[in-house]
mmCIF file of C-alpha atoms in Angstrom:
data_model
loop_
_atom_site.group_PDB
_atom_site.id
_atom_site.type_symbol
_atom_site.label_atom_id
_atom_site.label_comp_id
_atom_site.label_asym_id
_atom_site.label_seq_id
_atom_site.Cartn_x
_atom_site.Cartn_y
_atom_site.Cartn_z
ATOM 1 C CA GLY A 1 -7.748 65.987 7.270
ATOM 2 C CA ASN A 2 -8.293 64.278 10.050
ATOM 3 C CA SER A 3 -5.921 61.273 10.626
ATOM 4 C CA VAL A 4 -3.435 59.475 12.379
ATOM 5 C CA THR A 5 -0.187 58.244 10.447
ATOM 6 C CA GLN A 6 2.185 55.505 11.700
ATOM 7 C CA MET A 7 5.411 54.361 10.604
ATOM 8 C CA GLU A 8 5.005 51.474 8.279
ATOM 9 C CA GLY A 9 6.216 47.886 9.493
ATOM 10 C CA PRO A 10 6.920 45.396 9.489
ATOM 11 C CA VAL A 11 9.585 46.274 12.154
ATOM 12 C CA THR A 12 12.040 43.299 13.274
ATOM 13 C CA LEU A 13 14.207 43.496 16.016
ATOM 14 C CA SER A 14 16.402 41.615 18.438
ATOM 15 C CA GLU A 15 15.602 40.944 21.932
ATOM 16 C CA GLU A 16 16.890 44.004 24.218
ATOM 17 C CA ALA A 17 16.960 46.493 21.022
ATOM 18 C CA PHE A 18 15.496 49.964 21.469
ATOM 19 C CA LEU A 19 12.021 50.371 20.119
ATOM 20 C CA THR A 20 10.356 53.581 18.451
ATOM 21 C CA ILE A 21 7.330 53.603 16.412
ATOM 22 C CA ASN A 22 6.452 56.865 14.849
ATOM 23 C CA CYS A 23 3.042 58.371 15.074
ATOM 24 C CA THR A 24 1.794 61.657 14.080
ATOM 25 C CA TYR A 25 -1.785 63.098 13.935
ATOM 26 C CA THR A 26 -3.942 65.837 12.382
ATOM 27 C CA ALA A 27 -6.613 67.249 14.307
ATOM 28 C CA THR A 28 -8.435 70.501 15.519
ATOM 29 C CA GLY A 29 -8.213 70.879 19.028
ATOM 30 C CA TYR A 30 -6.305 68.675 21.594
ATOM 31 C CA PRO A 31 -7.605 65.292 21.303
ATOM 32 C CA SER A 32 -6.705 62.435 23.313
ATOM 33 C CA LEU A 33 -3.878 60.072 22.213
ATOM 34 C CA PHE A 34 -3.411 56.350 22.734
ATOM 35 C CA TRP A 35 -1.675 53.550 21.814
ATOM 36 C CA TYR A 36 -3.200 50.081 21.462
ATOM 37 C CA VAL A 37 -1.750 46.467 21.141
ATOM 38 C CA GLN A 38 -3.059 43.494 19.379
ATOM 39 C CA TYR A 39 -1.668 40.358 19.776
ATOM 40 C CA PRO A 40 -2.383 37.151 17.162
ATOM 41 C CA GLY A 41 -6.222 36.548 17.260
ATOM 42 C CA GLU A 42 -6.904 38.693 20.098
ATOM 43 C CA GLY A 43 -8.603 42.085 20.309
ATOM 44 C CA LEU A 44 -7.040 45.532 21.014
ATOM 45 C CA GLN A 45 -5.874 46.091 24.307
ATOM 46 C CA LEU A 46 -5.115 49.664 25.960
ATOM 47 C CA LEU A 47 -1.341 50.131 26.347
ATOM 48 C CA LEU A 48 -1.255 53.566 27.310
ATOM 49 C CA LYS A 49 -2.516 57.050 26.987
ATOM 50 C CA ALA A 50 -2.162 60.770 27.172
ATOM 51 C CA THR A 51 -4.921 63.168 27.694
ATOM 52 C CA LYS A 52 -3.102 66.755 27.119
ATOM 53 C CA ALA A 53 0.275 68.134 25.727
ATOM 54 C CA ASP A 54 3.244 67.272 27.450
ATOM 55 C CA ASP A 55 1.721 64.236 29.200
ATOM 56 C CA LYS A 56 3.651 61.168 29.140
ATOM 57 C CA GLY A 57 1.804 57.750 29.131
ATOM 58 C CA SER A 58 3.781 54.820 30.342
ATOM 59 C CA ASN A 59 2.776 50.940 30.836
ATOM 60 C CA LYS A 60 5.224 47.921 30.728
ATOM 61 C CA GLY A 61 8.184 49.759 29.872
ATOM 62 C CA PHE A 62 6.491 51.341 26.920
ATOM 63 C CA GLU A 63 6.364 55.322 26.801
ATOM 64 C CA ALA A 64 4.852 57.992 24.721
ATOM 65 C CA THR A 65 4.800 61.940 25.156
ATOM 66 C CA TYR A 66 2.010 64.234 23.678
ATOM 67 C CA ARG A 67 3.792 66.608 21.646
ATOM 68 C CA LYS A 68 1.818 69.245 20.740
ATOM 69 C CA GLU A 69 4.320 71.232 18.634
ATOM 70 C CA THR A 70 5.045 68.357 16.544
ATOM 71 C CA THR A 71 1.691 66.727 16.695
ATOM 72 C CA SER A 72 3.560 63.442 17.522
ATOM 73 C CA PHE A 73 3.020 60.691 20.048
ATOM 74 C CA HIS A 74 6.092 58.201 19.333
ATOM 75 C CA LEU A 75 5.972 55.069 21.120
ATOM 76 C CA GLU A 76 9.291 53.982 22.932
ATOM 77 C CA LYS A 77 10.523 51.127 24.721
ATOM 78 C CA GLY A 78 14.207 50.789 25.800
ATOM 79 C CA SER A 79 14.749 46.833 25.760
ATOM 80 C CA VAL A 80 12.378 44.892 23.449
ATOM 81 C CA GLN A 81 11.392 41.204 24.651
ATOM 82 C CA VAL A 82 10.047 38.441 22.508
ATOM 83 C CA SER A 83 6.589 39.140 24.153
ATOM 84 C CA ASP A 84 6.215 42.387 22.703
ATOM 85 C CA SER A 85 5.832 40.876 19.094
ATOM 86 C CA ALA A 86 2.327 42.033 18.192
ATOM 87 C CA VAL A 87 0.871 44.643 16.273
ATOM 88 C CA TYR A 88 0.663 48.123 17.507
ATOM 89 C CA PHE A 89 -1.842 50.927 16.762
ATOM 90 C CA CYS A 90 -1.865 54.777 17.415
ATOM 91 C CA ALA A 91 -5.193 56.295 17.824
ATOM 92 C CA LYS A 92 -6.826 59.819 18.646
ATOM 93 C CA GLY A 93 -10.034 61.048 19.621
ATOM 94 C CA SER A 94 -12.429 60.914 22.318
ATOM 95 C CA GLN A 95 -15.700 58.988 23.670
ATOM 96 C CA GLY A 96 -15.098 55.773 21.758
ATOM 97 C CA ASN A 97 -14.758 57.509 18.374
ATOM 98 C CA LEU A 98 -11.190 56.989 17.916
ATOM 99 C CA ILE A 99 -9.306 57.315 14.361
ATOM 100 C CA PHE A 100 -6.855 54.599 14.317
ATOM 101 C CA GLY A 101 -3.638 54.174 12.145
ATOM 102 C CA LYS A 102 -2.878 51.626 10.079
ATOM 103 C CA GLY A 103 -0.868 49.548 12.720
ATOM 104 C CA THR A 104 2.832 48.694 12.748
ATOM 105 C CA LYS A 105 3.597 44.689 13.110
ATOM 106 C CA LEU A 106 6.599 44.126 15.292
ATOM 107 C CA SER A 107 8.709 40.991 15.628
ATOM 108 C CA VAL A 108 11.073 40.417 18.270
ATOM 109 C CA LYS A 109 13.923 37.530 17.753
ATOM 110 C CA PRO A 110 15.634 35.708 20.355
ATOM 111 C CA ASN B 1 -15.747 38.903 35.722
ATOM 112 C CA ALA B 2 -15.673 37.874 31.950
ATOM 113 C CA GLY B 3 -14.645 40.289 29.210
ATOM 114 C CA VAL B 4 -16.316 41.523 26.274
ATOM 115 C CA MET B 5 -17.773 38.764 24.497
ATOM 116 C CA GLN B 6 -18.051 38.457 21.087
ATOM 117 C CA ASN B 7 -19.599 35.561 19.095
ATOM 118 C CA PRO B 8 -19.362 33.831 16.894
ATOM 119 C CA ARG B 9 -15.654 34.328 16.354
ATOM 120 C CA HIS B 10 -15.521 33.075 13.058
ATOM 121 C CA LEU B 11 -18.350 33.696 10.643
ATOM 122 C CA VAL B 12 -18.946 32.480 7.141
ATOM 123 C CA ARG B 13 -21.728 33.695 4.925
ATOM 124 C CA ARG B 14 -22.553 33.546 1.366
ATOM 125 C CA ARG B 15 -23.239 36.519 -0.565
ATOM 126 C CA GLY B 16 -26.527 38.105 -0.240
ATOM 127 C CA GLN B 17 -26.978 36.349 2.925
ATOM 128 C CA GLU B 18 -27.496 38.191 6.423
ATOM 129 C CA ALA B 19 -24.969 38.111 9.057
ATOM 130 C CA ARG B 20 -25.357 38.709 12.771
ATOM 131 C CA LEU B 21 -22.646 39.538 15.221
ATOM 132 C CA ARG B 22 -23.166 39.540 18.618
ATOM 133 C CA CYS B 23 -21.530 41.536 21.658
ATOM 134 C CA SER B 24 -22.101 41.137 25.334
ATOM 135 C CA PRO B 25 -20.568 44.061 27.304
ATOM 136 C CA MET B 26 -18.541 43.609 30.547
ATOM 137 C CA LYS B 27 -20.724 43.136 33.429
ATOM 138 C CA GLY B 28 -21.735 46.839 34.351
ATOM 139 C CA HIS B 29 -20.779 48.612 31.472
ATOM 140 C CA SER B 30 -23.782 50.346 29.495
ATOM 141 C CA HIS B 31 -22.024 51.785 26.387
ATOM 142 C CA VAL B 32 -21.016 49.678 23.476
ATOM 143 C CA TYR B 33 -18.996 50.690 20.433
ATOM 144 C CA TRP B 34 -18.473 48.618 16.810
ATOM 145 C CA TYR B 35 -15.405 48.744 14.976
ATOM 146 C CA ARG B 36 -14.460 47.263 11.593
ATOM 147 C CA GLN B 37 -11.093 46.277 10.805
ATOM 148 C CA LEU B 38 -10.226 45.483 7.160
ATOM 149 C CA PRO B 39 -7.248 43.415 6.054
ATOM 150 C CA GLU B 40 -3.832 45.553 6.576
ATOM 151 C CA GLU B 41 -6.047 48.223 7.807
ATOM 152 C CA GLY B 42 -6.480 49.920 11.320
ATOM 153 C CA LEU B 43 -9.682 50.129 12.896
ATOM 154 C CA LYS B 44 -12.639 51.973 11.482
ATOM 155 C CA PHE B 45 -15.301 53.332 14.072
ATOM 156 C CA MET B 46 -18.899 52.316 13.081
ATOM 157 C CA VAL B 47 -21.428 53.134 15.596
ATOM 158 C CA TYR B 48 -21.618 53.842 19.504
ATOM 159 C CA LEU B 49 -24.740 52.483 21.588
ATOM 160 C CA GLN B 50 -26.050 53.112 24.849
ATOM 161 C CA LYS B 51 -28.939 50.928 26.143
ATOM 162 C CA GLU B 52 -31.953 51.377 23.647
ATOM 163 C CA ASN B 53 -30.052 54.354 21.987
ATOM 164 C CA ILE B 54 -27.845 54.997 19.051
ATOM 165 C CA ILE B 55 -25.530 57.941 20.230
ATOM 166 C CA ASP B 56 -23.242 57.978 17.040
ATOM 167 C CA GLU B 57 -23.502 56.257 13.912
ATOM 168 C CA SER B 58 -21.336 58.275 11.680
ATOM 169 C CA GLY B 59 -19.379 55.301 10.568
ATOM 170 C CA MET B 60 -22.114 53.439 9.409
ATOM 171 C CA PRO B 61 -22.446 52.226 5.970
ATOM 172 C CA LYS B 62 -25.808 54.034 4.751
ATOM 173 C CA GLU B 63 -27.335 50.829 3.522
ATOM 174 C CA ARG B 64 -27.680 47.073 4.671
ATOM 175 C CA PHE B 65 -26.016 47.530 8.102
ATOM 176 C CA SER B 66 -27.821 48.192 11.186
ATOM 177 C CA ALA B 67 -26.800 48.021 15.018
ATOM 178 C CA GLU B 68 -28.970 47.822 18.374
ATOM 179 C CA PHE B 69 -28.504 47.496 21.886
ATOM 180 C CA PRO B 70 -31.689 46.563 23.681
ATOM 181 C CA LYS B 71 -32.558 46.858 27.172
ATOM 182 C CA GLU B 72 -32.139 43.037 27.937
ATOM 183 C CA GLY B 73 -29.266 41.081 25.854
ATOM 184 C CA PRO B 74 -26.473 41.510 23.625
ATOM 185 C CA SER B 75 -25.682 44.370 21.107
ATOM 186 C CA ILE B 76 -26.271 43.175 17.646
ATOM 187 C CA LEU B 77 -24.521 44.494 14.697
ATOM 188 C CA ARG B 78 -26.760 43.148 11.429
ATOM 189 C CA ILE B 79 -25.343 43.216 8.117
ATOM 190 C CA GLN B 80 -27.885 42.433 5.161
ATOM 191 C CA GLN B 81 -27.160 41.051 2.057
ATOM 192 C CA VAL B 82 -23.458 40.709 2.494
ATOM 193 C CA VAL B 83 -20.965 41.462 -0.275
ATOM 194 C CA ARG B 84 -17.171 40.284 -0.529
ATOM 195 C CA GLY B 85 -16.096 43.804 0.522
ATOM 196 C CA ASP B 86 -17.790 43.265 3.975
ATOM 197 C CA SER B 87 -15.202 40.757 4.969
ATOM 198 C CA ALA B 88 -13.463 41.730 7.615
ATOM 199 C CA ALA B 89 -12.707 41.492 11.568
ATOM 200 C CA TYR B 90 -15.679 43.332 13.649
ATOM 201 C CA PHE B 91 -14.856 44.474 16.971
ATOM 202 C CA CYS B 92 -16.757 45.571 20.033
ATOM 203 C CA ALA B 93 -15.653 47.460 22.735
ATOM 204 C CA SER B 94 -17.758 48.470 25.840
ATOM 205 C CA SER B 95 -17.171 51.300 28.614
ATOM 206 C CA PRO B 96 -18.540 51.917 32.048
ATOM 207 C CA PRO B 97 -21.574 54.297 32.635
ATOM 208 C CA THR B 98 -19.106 57.203 32.960
ATOM 209 C CA GLY B 99 -18.287 56.873 29.460
ATOM 210 C CA GLU B 100 -15.148 57.245 30.078
ATOM 211 C CA TRP B 101 -13.279 55.558 27.000
ATOM 212 C CA ALA B 102 -9.940 54.872 28.703
ATOM 213 C CA GLU B 103 -11.754 52.239 30.561
ATOM 214 C CA ALA B 104 -13.195 50.596 27.548
ATOM 215 C CA PHE B 105 -12.199 47.128 26.749
ATOM 216 C CA PHE B 106 -12.160 45.356 23.399
ATOM 217 C CA GLY B 107 -13.727 41.826 22.679
ATOM 218 C CA GLN B 108 -11.926 39.225 20.673
ATOM 219 C CA GLY B 109 -13.950 40.037 17.557
ATOM 220 C CA THR B 110 -15.789 38.328 15.060
ATOM 221 C CA ARG B 111 -14.161 37.366 11.646
ATOM 222 C CA LEU B 112 -16.521 37.547 8.950
ATOM 223 C CA THR B 113 -15.735 36.037 5.253
ATOM 224 C CA VAL B 114 -17.984 36.282 2.717
ATOM 225 C CA VAL B 115 -17.978 33.623 -0.255
#
């Protein structure tokens, strides 16, 4: 199939904890990969992206590396903050026709 | 420079009525995309439009749904004879004339509730 699979949430962490949200994809070819973040009541915001194998996207302390051999694009952050509480979506595709994962809700407690 | 503007933010319709969702792209953007988010689900692509053209409607249901992006004015997603299963958040995104998706921005969405 043609899909994106994310680890199910919710994920609850304490402030300053290490975050990993797993994402794997199936595809033919080499799609662009994205992480989006959705804060409550808001639209999605692009967090980071990678367009080819071994690319590392990074933004606001978040990182993800395009791993062709494992078809993965796991999201990581070394030290989360309460303000990182949101729903995170992994996506693949191009030209706006993206396939999204179901989202992972992250709650960070003080 | 205002972002992508969607209205209304919340829309309640009775079964059988029509729903009209509006999306004004960011200034200078000429590509518009509509997505639907069902409860507890990720976003599903519906349609991709440029001014006066539908580029990709592979995600649109075959019946009751239509979209347009006229030369002047906002893009409109129209749902005729709504049913309860149409209840969802509908998001619009726009991107610049280059069509570079990575430069696209999403609106805050319209939450449609069918009662």
